[in-house]
Coordinates of C-alpha atoms in Angstrom, one line a residue:
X623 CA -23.4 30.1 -3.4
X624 CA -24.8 27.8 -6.0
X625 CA -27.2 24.7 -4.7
X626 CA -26.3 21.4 -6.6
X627 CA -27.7 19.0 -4.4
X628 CA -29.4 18.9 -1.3
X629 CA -25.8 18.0 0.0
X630 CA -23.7 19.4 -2.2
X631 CA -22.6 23.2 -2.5
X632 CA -20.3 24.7 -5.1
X633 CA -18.0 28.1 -4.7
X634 CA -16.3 28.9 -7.7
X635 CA -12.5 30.7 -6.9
X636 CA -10.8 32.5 -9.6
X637 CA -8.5 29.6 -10.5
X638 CA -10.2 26.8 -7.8
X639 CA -13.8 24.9 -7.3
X640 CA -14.4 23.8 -3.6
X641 CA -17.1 21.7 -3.3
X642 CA -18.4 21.5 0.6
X643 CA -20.9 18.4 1.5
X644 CA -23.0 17.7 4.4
X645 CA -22.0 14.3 6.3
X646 CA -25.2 11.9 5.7
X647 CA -25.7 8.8 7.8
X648 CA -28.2 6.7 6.5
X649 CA -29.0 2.6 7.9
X650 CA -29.0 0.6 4.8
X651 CA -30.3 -2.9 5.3
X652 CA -27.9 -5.6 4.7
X653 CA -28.6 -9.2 3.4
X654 CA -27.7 -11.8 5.6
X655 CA -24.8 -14.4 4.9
X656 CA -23.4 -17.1 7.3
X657 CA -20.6 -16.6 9.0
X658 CA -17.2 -16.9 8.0
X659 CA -14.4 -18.1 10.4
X660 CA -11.2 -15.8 9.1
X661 CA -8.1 -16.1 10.9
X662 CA -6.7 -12.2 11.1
X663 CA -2.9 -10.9 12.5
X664 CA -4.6 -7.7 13.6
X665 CA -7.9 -9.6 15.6
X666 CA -7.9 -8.9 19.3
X667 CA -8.0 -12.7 19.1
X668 CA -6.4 -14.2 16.1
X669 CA -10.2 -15.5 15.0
X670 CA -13.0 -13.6 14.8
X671 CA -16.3 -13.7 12.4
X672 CA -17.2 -11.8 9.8
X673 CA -20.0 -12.0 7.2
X674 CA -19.1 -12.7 3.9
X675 CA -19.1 -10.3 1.0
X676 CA -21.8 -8.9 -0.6
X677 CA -22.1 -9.9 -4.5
X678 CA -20.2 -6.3 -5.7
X679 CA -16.9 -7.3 -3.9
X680 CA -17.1 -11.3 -3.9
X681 CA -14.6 -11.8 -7.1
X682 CA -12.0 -10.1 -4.6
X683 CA -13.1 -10.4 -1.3
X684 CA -14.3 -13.7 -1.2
X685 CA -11.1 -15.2 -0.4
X686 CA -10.0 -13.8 3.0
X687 CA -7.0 -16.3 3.9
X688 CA -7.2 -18.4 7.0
X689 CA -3.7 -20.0 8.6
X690 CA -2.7 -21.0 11.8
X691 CA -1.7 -18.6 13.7
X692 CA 1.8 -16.8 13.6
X693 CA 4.2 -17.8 16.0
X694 CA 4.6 -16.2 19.1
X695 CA 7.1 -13.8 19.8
X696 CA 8.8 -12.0 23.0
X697 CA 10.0 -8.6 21.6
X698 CA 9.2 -6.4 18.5
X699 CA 10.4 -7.0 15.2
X700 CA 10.4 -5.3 11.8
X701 CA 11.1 -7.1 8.4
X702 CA 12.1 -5.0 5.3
X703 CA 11.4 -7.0 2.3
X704 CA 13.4 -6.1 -0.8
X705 CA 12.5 -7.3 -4.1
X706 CA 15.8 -7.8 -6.3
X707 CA 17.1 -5.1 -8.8
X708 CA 16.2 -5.4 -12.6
X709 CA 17.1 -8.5 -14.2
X710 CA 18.5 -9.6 -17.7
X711 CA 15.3 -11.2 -18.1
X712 CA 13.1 -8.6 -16.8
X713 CA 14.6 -6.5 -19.4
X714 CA 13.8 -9.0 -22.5
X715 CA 10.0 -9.5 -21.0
X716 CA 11.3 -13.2 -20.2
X717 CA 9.1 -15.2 -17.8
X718 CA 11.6 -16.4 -14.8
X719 CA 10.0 -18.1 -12.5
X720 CA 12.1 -19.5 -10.0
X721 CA 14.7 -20.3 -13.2
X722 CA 18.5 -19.0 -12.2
X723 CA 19.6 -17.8 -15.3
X724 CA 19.6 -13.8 -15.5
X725 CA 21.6 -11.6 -13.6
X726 CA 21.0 -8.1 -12.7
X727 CA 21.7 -5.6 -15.5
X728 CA 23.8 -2.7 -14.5
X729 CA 20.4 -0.4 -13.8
X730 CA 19.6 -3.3 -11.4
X731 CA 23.1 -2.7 -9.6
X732 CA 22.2 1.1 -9.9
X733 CA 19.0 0.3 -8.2
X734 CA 20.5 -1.9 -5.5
X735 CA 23.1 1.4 -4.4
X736 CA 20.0 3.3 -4.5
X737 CA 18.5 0.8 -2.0
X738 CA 21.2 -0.3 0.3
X739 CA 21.2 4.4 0.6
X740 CA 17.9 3.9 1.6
X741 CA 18.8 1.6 4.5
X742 CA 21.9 2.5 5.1
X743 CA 21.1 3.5 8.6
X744 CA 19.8 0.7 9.5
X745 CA 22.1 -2.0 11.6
X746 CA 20.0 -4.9 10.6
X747 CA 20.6 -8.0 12.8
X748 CA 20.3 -10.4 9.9
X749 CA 19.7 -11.0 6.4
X750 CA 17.6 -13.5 4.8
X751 CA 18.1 -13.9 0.7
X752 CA 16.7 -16.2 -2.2
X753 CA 19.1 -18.1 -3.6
X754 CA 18.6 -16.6 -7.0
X755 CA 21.5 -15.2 -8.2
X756 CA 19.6 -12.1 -9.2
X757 CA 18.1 -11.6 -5.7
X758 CA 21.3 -13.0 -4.1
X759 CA 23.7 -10.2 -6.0
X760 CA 20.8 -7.6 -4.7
X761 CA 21.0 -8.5 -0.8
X762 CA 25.4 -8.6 -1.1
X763 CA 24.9 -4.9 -2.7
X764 CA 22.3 -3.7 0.0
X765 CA 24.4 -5.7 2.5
X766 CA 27.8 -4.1 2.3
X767 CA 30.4 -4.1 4.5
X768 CA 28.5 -5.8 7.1
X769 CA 30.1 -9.3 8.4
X770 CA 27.7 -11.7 9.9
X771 CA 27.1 -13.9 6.9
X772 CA 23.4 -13.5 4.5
X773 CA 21.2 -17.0 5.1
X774 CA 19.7 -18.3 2.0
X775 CA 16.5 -20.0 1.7
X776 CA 15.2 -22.0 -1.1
X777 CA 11.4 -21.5 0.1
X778 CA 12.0 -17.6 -0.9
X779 CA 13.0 -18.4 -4.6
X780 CA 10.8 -17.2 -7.3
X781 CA 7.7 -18.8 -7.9
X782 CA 7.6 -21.7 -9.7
X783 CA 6.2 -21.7 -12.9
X784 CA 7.5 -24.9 -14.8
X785 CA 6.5 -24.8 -18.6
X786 CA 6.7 -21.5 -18.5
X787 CA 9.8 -20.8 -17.1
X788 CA 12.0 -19.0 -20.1
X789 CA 9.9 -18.5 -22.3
X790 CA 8.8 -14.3 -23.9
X791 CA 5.3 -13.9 -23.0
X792 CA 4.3 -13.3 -26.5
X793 CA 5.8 -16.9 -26.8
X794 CA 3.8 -18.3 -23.7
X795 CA 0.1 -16.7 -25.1
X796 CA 1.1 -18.3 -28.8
X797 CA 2.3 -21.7 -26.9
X798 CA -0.3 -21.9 -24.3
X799 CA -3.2 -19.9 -25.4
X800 CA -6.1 -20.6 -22.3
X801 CA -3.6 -21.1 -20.0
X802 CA -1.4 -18.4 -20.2
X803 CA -4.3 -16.1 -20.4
X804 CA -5.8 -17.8 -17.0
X805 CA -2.3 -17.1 -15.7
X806 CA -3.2 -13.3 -16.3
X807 CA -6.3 -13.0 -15.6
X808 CA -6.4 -15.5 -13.0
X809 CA -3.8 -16.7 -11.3
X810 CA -5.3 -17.7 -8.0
X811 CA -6.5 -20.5 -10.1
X812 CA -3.9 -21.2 -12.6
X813 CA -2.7 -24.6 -13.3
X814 CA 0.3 -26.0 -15.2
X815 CA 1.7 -29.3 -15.4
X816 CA -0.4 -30.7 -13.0
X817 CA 0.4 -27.7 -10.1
X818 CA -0.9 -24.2 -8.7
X819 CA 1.9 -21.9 -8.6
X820 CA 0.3 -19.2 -7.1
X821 CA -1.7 -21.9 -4.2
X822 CA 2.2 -23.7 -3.7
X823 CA 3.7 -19.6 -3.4
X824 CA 1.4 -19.1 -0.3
X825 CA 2.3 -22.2 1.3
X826 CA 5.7 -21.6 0.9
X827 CA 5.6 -18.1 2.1
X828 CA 3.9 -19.0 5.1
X829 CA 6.2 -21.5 5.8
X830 CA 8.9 -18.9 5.4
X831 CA 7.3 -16.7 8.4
X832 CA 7.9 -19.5 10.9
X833 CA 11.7 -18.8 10.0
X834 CA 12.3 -15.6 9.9
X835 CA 10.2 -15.4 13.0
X836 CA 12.3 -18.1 15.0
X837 CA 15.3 -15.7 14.4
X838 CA 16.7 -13.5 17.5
X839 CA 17.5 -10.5 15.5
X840 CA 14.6 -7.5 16.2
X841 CA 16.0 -6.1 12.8
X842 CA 15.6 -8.1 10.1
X843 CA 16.2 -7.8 6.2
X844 CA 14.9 -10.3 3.3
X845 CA 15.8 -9.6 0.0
X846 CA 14.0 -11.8 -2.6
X847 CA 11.2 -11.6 -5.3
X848 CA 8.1 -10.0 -7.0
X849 CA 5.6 -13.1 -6.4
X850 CA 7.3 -13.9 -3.2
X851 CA 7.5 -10.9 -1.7
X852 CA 3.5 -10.2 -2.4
X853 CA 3.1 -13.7 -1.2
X854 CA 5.3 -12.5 2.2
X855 CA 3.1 -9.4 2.7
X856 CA -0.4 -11.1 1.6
X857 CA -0.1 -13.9 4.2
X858 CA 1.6 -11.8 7.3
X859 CA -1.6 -9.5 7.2
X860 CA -4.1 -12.3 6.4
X861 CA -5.2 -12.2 2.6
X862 CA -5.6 -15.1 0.5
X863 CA -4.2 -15.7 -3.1
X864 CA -7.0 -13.8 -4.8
X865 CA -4.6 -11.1 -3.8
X866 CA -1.7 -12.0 -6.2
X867 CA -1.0 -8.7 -8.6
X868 CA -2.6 -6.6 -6.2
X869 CA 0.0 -5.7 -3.9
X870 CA 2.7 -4.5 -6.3
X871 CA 6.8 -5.1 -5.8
X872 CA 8.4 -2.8 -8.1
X873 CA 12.4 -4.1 -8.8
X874 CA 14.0 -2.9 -5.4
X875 CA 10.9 -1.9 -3.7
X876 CA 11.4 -1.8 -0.6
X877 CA 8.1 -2.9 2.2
X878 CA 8.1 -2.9 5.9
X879 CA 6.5 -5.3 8.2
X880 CA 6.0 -4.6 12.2
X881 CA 5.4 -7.6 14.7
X882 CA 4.8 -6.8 18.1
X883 CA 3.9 -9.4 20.3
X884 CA 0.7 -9.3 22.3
X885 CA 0.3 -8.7 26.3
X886 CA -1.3 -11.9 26.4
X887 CA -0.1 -15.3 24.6
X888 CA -1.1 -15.5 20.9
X889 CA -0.3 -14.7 17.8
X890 CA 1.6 -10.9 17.2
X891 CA 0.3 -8.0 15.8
X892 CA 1.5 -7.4 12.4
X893 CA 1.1 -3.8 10.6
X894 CA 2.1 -2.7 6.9
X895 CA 4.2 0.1 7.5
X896 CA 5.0 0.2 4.4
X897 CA 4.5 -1.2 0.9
X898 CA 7.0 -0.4 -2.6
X899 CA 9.0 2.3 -1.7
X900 CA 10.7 2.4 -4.9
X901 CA 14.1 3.9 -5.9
X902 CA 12.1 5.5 -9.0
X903 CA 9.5 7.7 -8.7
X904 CA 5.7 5.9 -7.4
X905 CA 3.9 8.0 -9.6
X906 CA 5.6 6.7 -12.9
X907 CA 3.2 5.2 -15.4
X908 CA 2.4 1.7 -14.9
X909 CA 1.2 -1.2 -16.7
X910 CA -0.6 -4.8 -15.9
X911 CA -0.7 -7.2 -17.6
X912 CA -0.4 -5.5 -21.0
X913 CA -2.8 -2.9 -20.4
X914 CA -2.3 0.5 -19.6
X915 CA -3.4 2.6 -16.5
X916 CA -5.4 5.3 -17.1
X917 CA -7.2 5.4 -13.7
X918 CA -5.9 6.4 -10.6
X919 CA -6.5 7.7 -7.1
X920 CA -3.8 9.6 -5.2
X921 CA -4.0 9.3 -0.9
X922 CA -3.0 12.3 -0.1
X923 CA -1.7 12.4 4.0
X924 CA -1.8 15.9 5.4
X925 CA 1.7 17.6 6.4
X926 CA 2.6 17.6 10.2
X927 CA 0.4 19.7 12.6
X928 CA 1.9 18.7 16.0
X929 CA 5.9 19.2 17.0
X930 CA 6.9 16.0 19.1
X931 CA 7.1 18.4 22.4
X932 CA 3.3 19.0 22.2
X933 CA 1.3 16.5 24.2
X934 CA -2.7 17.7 23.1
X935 CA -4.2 14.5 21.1
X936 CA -3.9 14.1 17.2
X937 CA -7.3 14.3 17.0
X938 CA -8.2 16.9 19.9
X939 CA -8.5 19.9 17.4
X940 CA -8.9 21.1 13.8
X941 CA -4.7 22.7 13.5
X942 CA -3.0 24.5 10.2
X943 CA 0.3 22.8 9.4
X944 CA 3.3 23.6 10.9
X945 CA 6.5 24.6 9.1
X946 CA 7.4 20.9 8.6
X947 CA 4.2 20.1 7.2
X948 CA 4.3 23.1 5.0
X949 CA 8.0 21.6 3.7
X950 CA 5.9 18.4 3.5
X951 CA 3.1 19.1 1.5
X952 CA 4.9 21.1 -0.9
X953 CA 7.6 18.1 -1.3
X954 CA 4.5 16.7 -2.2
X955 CA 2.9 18.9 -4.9
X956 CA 6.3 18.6 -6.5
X957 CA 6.6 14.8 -7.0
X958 CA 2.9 15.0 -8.6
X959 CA 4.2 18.0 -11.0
X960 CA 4.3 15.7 -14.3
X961 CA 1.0 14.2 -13.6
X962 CA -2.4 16.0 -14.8
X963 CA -4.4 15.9 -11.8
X964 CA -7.9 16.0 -12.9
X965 CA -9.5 17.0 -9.3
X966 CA -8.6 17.1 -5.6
X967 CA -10.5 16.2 -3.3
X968 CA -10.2 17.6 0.4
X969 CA -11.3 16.6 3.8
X970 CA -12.6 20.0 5.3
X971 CA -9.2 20.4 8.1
X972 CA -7.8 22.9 7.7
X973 CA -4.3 21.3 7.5
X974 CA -5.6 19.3 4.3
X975 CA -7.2 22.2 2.8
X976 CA -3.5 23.8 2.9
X977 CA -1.8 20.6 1.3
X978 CA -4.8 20.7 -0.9
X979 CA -4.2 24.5 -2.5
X980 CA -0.1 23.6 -2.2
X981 CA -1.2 20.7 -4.9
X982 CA -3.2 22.9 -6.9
X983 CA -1.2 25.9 -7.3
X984 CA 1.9 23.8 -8.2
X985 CA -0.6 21.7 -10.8
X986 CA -1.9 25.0 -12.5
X987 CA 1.7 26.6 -12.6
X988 CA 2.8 23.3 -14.6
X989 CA 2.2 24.2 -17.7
X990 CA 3.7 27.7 -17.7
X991 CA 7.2 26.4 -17.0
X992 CA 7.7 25.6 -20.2
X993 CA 8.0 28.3 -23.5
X994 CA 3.9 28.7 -23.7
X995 CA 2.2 29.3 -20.9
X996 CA -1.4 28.1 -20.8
X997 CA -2.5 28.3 -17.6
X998 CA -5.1 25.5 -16.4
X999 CA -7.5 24.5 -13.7
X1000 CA -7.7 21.9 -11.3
X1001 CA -11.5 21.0 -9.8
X1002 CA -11.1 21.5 -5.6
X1003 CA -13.2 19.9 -3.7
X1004 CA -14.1 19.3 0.0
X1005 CA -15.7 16.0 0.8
X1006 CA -17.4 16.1 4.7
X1007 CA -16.8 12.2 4.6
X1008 CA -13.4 12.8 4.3
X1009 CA -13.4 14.2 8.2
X1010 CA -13.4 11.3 10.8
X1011 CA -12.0 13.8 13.8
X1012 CA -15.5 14.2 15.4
X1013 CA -16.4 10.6 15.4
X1014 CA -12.9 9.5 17.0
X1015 CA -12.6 12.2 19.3
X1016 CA -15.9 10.1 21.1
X1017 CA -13.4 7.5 22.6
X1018 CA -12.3 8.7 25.6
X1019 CA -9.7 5.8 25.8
X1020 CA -7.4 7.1 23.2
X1021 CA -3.9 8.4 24.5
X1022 CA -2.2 11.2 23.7
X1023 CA 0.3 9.5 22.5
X1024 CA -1.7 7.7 19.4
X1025 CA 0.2 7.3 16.1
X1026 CA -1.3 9.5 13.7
X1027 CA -3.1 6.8 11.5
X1028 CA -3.7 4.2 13.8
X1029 CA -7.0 3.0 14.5
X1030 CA -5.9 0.0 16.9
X1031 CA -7.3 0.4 20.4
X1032 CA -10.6 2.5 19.4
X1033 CA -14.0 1.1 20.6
X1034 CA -15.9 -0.8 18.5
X1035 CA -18.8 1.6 17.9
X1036 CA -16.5 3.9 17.0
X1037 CA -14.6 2.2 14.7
X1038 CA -17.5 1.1 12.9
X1039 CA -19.0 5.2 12.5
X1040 CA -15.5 5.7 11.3
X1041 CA -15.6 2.5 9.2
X1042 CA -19.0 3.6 7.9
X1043 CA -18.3 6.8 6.9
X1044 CA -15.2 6.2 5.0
X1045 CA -17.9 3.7 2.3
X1046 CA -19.5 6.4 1.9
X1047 CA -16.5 8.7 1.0
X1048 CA -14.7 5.6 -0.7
X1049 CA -17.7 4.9 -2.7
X1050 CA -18.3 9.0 -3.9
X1051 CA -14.4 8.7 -5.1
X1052 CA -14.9 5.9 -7.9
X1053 CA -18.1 7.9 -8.9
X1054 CA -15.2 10.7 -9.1
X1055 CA -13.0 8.7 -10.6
X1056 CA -15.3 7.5 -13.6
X1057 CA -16.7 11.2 -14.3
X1058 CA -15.2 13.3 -16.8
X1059 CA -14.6 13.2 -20.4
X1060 CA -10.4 12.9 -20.6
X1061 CA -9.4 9.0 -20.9
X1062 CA -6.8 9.5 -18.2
X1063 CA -7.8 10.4 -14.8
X1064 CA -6.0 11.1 -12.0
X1065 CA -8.0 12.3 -8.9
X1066 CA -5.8 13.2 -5.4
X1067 CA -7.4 12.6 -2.4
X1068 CA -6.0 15.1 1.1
X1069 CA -6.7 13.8 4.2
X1070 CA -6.0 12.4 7.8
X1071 CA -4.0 9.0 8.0
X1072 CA -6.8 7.4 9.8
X1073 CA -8.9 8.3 6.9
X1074 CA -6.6 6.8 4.3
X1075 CA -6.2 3.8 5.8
X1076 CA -10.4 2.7 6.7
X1077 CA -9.7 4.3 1.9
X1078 CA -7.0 1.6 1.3
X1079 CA -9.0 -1.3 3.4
X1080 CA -12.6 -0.5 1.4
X1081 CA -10.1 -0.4 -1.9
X1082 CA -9.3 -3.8 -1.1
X1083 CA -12.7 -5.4 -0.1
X1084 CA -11.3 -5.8 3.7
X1085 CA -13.9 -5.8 6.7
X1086 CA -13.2 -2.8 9.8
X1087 CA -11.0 -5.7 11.7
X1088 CA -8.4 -5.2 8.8
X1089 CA -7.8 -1.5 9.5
X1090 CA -4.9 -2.1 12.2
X1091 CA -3.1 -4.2 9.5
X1092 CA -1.8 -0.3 8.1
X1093 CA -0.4 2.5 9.1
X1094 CA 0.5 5.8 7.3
X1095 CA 2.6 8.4 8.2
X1096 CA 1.8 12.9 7.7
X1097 CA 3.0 13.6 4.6
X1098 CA 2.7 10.5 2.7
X1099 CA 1.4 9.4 -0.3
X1100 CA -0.2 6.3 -1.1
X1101 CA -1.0 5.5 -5.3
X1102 CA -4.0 3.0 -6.3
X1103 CA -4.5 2.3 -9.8
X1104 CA -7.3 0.7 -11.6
X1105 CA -6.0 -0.8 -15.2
X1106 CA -9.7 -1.9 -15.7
X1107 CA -11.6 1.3 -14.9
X1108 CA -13.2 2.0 -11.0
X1109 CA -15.5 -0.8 -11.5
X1110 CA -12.8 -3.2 -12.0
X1111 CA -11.3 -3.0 -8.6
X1112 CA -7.9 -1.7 -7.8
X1113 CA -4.5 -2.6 -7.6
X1114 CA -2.0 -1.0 -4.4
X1115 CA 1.6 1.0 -6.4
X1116 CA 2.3 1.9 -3.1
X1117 CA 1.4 2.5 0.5
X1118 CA 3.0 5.0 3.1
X1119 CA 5.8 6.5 0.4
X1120 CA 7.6 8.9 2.1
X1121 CA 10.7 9.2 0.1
X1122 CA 10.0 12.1 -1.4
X1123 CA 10.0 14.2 1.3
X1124 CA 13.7 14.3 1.4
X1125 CA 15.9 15.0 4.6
X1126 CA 11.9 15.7 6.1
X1127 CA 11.0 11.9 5.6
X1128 CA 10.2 9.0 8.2
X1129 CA 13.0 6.3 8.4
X1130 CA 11.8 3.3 6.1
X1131 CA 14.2 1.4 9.4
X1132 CA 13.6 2.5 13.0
X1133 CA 16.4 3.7 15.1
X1134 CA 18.5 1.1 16.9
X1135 CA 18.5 3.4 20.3
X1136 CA 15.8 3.0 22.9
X1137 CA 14.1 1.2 20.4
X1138 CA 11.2 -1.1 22.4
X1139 CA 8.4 0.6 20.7
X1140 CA 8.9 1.6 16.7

């Protein structure tokens, strides 16, 4: 055993490192900032204070959206929001905007099959479209046989982008120069002929909540638009236009919203179940605006540990997988098998140390599946901050019957040890993230749900209140890339992608039978 830091220890395998660190709680003193009055779906009251941000996470986090409050509701629903296949303009790089000239292209058809597969369970109660022909052609594909008739609604067209509208977008940088580069770089406060398309979007959207919330139906589909649709998820879990482009709708991504309405009067709770389940592959390469990813961090959720029969708490013990999780987590290592993972790092369970060495084995055996075999090594590592069990097995209020990777309902003081800790582990894995030498890096992150989701809410400058706005299923994966390196913030592929795992993998829809909790 080799000492590397006074925290850090390093055993050398023949074809693994594992790294094992020493949790480290240290009080850090904060600078005070007044009070901001935020308006949050997943607040115990709808309003609540927070501080504002400190001077690393202001360009994001500054602008935390505040709305009136959602309407109430009597019973549970779930919206899946579909974006529309590919276009004919999508595939010439033409900006659309809310324009209603392309159609889908037949691998936008091919992708609307592959979506209306993955729902085809589902007996929605209604569905809401665009009027956009290319959206509206999606939601009749996805729709089938089904009689009761699709609604339009103008207020989920495209967003509108005027001068722009039509135009290639080597056309609109040579036409518009500052503008079209604000519209890139900035599009919270982009401005063209004399409007804010991404300011008017969120208005719009929210608007749109009050209808599709006034609807009966428990099961509801809406099949629309990129913009739009982040527009839709931004403002149901409270988050402000800053967050344009960072909540990405792939063409028939599909992303799941749960409302359940509270005990008391008020607003619902609203969880992201799920965010761009796509019908290709989430891992694919990706691009923004022009430039290339090269930096990415992989969530990682452990496979299954508990059979449904068992009735001992998710958190009550350290477990090995079961035999689904072991289908799980080598479903897993199979969908990363064209990427290059640079490291893995592990919480210390023992169920994510197992997904962990399913990852790597599959990783190192890559490259002899082909003619020449050179066999390579993938960096394993186990991160202590990666391991919140101890701290929430301290709330004696926690049921049994907890979804794995929910954190509504802990106490406060827990919550924030939890909330804590997972800085500290989010902040190690962008130091992780920048090391190394190779210009791409991909690093993969194992761990518990509850972990992953305190991961995604640090990613994107949220406060602890924001952490029942997610959930994550065992199993899943959830893919963050950062176009502009780790220090330049990063941008949500996907959240809770389960598709991979086959015949093994959660409903994106919830069963229609006995159905009053999801």
């Amino acid at each position: 055993m080799i000492s590397v830091t006074p925290s850090l220890f390093v055993h050398r395998t023949p074809t693994s490192y594992f790294f094992f660190t020493t949790t480290i709680t240290t009080r850090r003193s904060k600078p005070s900032f007044p009070a901001l009055s935020v308006w949050s779906s997943s607040s115990p009251s709808g309003l609540y204070e927070i501080a504002d941000k400190s001077e690393k996470r202001q360009e994001l986090g500054s602008e935390l959206y505040s709305s009136a409050p959602f309407p109430e509701i009597k019973a549970a629903k779930r919206v899946v929001l579909v974006r529309h296949g590919q276009s004919t303009w999508n595939e010439e790089g033409r900006i659309q905007g809310s324009s209603d000239f392309s159609v889908l292209t037949n691998k936008g058809e091919a992708q609307a099959e592959t979506s209306r597969q993955m729902l085809i369970d589902d007996s929605f109660d209604v569905c809401f479209s665009s009027p956009l022909l290319r959206s509206r052609r999606t939601a009749e594909i996805i729709w089938g046989s089904r009689n009761e008739e699709i609604l339009t609604d103008p207020d989920l067209r495209e967003i509108d982008l005027y001068s722009f509208q039509g135009l290639l977008k080597h056309e609109g940088k040579a036409k518009f120069g500052e503008a079209f580069r604000q519209w890139q770089v900035d599009a919270a406060n982009f401005n063209i002929d004399g409007h804010y398309p991404v300011r008017e979007l969120w208005a719009r959207a929210r608007n749109c909540w009050n209808k599709i919330l006034a609807h009966e139906g428990g099961s509801i589909l809406v099949v629309a638009h990129n913009a739009v649709n982040q527009a839709l998820v931004a403002t149901a879990i409270g988050l402000g236009t800053k967050y344009f482009r960072i909540l990405l709708q792939s063409n028939c991504g599909v992303s799941v919203l749960d409302f359940t309405p509270r005990l008391e009067v008020g607003s619902p709770l609203i969880c992201l179940n799920r965010l761009n389940q796509t019908p290709n592959s989430p891992v694919a390469g990706g691009s923004f605006g022009g430039r290339k990813t090269s930096k990415r961090i992989i969530l990682v959720c452990h496979g299954s540990t508990l059979t449904n029969t068992e009735a001992s708490s998710h958190f009550s013990e350290d477990q090995t997988m079961n035999m689904l999780g072991v289908i799980q987590s080598q479903k897993t290592a199979e969908l990363l098998l064209d990427l290059k993972v640079s490291s893995i790092v592990s919480s210390p369970k023992k169920a994510c140390v197992q997904t962990a060495i399913a990852i790597s084995s599959v990783q190192e055996a890559a490259d002899c599946l082909g003619a020449d075999c050179v066999p390579r090594y993938v960096e394993m590592k186990q991160l202590g901050n990666l391991n919140v069990e101890s701290i929430l097995q301290q709330d004696s209020n926690v049921v049994s019957s907890l979804q794995p990777g929910s954190l509504n309902g802990f106490e406060d003081t827990v919550l924030s040890a939890v909330w804590d800790q997972s800085e500290q582990a989010w902040q190690y894995l962008l130091k992780e993230l920048a090391s190394g030498i190779e210009q791409e890096r991909i690093v993969v992150v194992v761990g518990d749900p509850a972990i992953h989701i305190a991961l995604l809410a640090h990613c994107l400058n949220l406060t602890k209140e924001w952490v029942g706005s997610f959930h994550l299923d065992d199993g899943s994966i959830s893919v963050v890339d950062f176009p502009d390196g780790p220090a330049g913030g990063g941008v949500i592929r996907c959240i809770n992608y389960t598709a991979h795992l086959g015949r093994w993998s959660i409903p994106i829809t919830r069963s229609t039978v006995d159905d009053e909790e999801f």
